[in-house]
mmCIF file of C-alpha atoms in Angstrom:
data_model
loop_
_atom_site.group_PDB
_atom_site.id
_atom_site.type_symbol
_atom_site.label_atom_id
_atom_site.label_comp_id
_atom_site.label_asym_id
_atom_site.label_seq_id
_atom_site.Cartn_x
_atom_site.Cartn_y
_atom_site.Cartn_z
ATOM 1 C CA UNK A 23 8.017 0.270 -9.087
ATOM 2 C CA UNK A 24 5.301 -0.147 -11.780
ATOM 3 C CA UNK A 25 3.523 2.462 -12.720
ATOM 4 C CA UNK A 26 0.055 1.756 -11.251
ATOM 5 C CA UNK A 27 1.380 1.243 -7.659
ATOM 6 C CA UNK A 28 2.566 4.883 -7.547
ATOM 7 C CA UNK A 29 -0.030 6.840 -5.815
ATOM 8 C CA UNK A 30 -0.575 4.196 -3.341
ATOM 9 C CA UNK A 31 3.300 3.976 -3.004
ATOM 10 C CA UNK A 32 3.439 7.667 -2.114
ATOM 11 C CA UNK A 33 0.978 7.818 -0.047
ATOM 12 C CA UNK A 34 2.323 4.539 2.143
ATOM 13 C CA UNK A 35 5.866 6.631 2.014
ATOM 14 C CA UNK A 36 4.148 9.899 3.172
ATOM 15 C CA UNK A 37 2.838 8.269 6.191
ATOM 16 C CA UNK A 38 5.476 5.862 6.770
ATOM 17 C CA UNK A 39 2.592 2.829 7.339
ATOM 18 C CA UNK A 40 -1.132 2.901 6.842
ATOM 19 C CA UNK A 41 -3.854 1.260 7.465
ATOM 20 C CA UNK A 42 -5.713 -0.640 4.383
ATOM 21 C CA UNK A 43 -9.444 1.233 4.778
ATOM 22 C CA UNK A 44 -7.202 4.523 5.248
ATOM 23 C CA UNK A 45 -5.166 3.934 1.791
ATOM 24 C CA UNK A 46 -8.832 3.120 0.051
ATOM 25 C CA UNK A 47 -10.103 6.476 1.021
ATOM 26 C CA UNK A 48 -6.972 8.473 0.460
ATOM 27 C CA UNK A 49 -6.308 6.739 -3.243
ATOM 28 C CA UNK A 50 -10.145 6.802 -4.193
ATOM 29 C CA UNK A 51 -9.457 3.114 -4.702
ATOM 30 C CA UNK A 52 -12.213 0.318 -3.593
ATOM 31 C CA UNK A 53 -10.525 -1.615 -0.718
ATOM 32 C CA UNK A 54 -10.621 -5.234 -3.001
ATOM 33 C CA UNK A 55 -8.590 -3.962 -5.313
ATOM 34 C CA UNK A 56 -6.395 -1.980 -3.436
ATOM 35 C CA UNK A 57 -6.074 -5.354 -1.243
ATOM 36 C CA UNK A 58 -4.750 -7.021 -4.608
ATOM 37 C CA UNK A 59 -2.477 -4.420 -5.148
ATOM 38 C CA UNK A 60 -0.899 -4.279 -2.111
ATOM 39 C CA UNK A 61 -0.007 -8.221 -2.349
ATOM 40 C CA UNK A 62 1.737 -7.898 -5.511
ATOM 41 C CA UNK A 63 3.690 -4.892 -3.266
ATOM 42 C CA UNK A 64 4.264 -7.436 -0.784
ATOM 43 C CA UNK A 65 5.037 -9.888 -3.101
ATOM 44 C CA UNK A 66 7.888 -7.597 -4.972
ATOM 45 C CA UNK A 67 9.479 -6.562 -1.787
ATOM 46 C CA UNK A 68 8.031 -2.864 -1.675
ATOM 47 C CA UNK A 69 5.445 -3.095 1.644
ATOM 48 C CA UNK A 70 4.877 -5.631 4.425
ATOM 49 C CA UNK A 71 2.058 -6.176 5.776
ATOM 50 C CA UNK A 72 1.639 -6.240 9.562
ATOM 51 C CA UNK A 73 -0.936 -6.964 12.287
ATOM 52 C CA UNK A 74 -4.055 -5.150 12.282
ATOM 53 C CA UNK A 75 -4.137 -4.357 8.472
ATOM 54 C CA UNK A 76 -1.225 -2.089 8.313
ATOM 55 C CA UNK A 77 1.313 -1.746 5.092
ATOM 56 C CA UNK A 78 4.874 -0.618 5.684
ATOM 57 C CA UNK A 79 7.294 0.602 3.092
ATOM 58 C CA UNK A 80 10.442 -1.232 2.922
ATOM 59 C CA UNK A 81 12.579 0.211 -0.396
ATOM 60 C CA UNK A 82 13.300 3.894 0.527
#
């Protein structure tokens, strides 16, 4: 996992899912970015997204 996905990473793991708005606030990250960020996750097989705006980890 790179580097700058960490603390969005952990905080996905903690809760086992979250919600995108929820991640923003808990990562001090604007949601736009954090939007890009998470597609890259998606995109390398980390998170999925699913209905309603929620990530889910999927390497433990």
């Amino acid at each position: 996992l790179p580097p700058a996905f960490r603390s969005t990473w952990r905080h996905i793991m903690q809760t086992k899912g979250a919600q995108l708005d929820i991640l923003a606030m808990r990562t001090g990250t604007d949601a736009a970015s954090l939007q890009k960020q998470l597609h890259a996750m998606e995109l390398g097989g980390w998170v999925r997204r699913m209905p309603g705006g929620w990530y889910v980890p999927l390497k433990i």
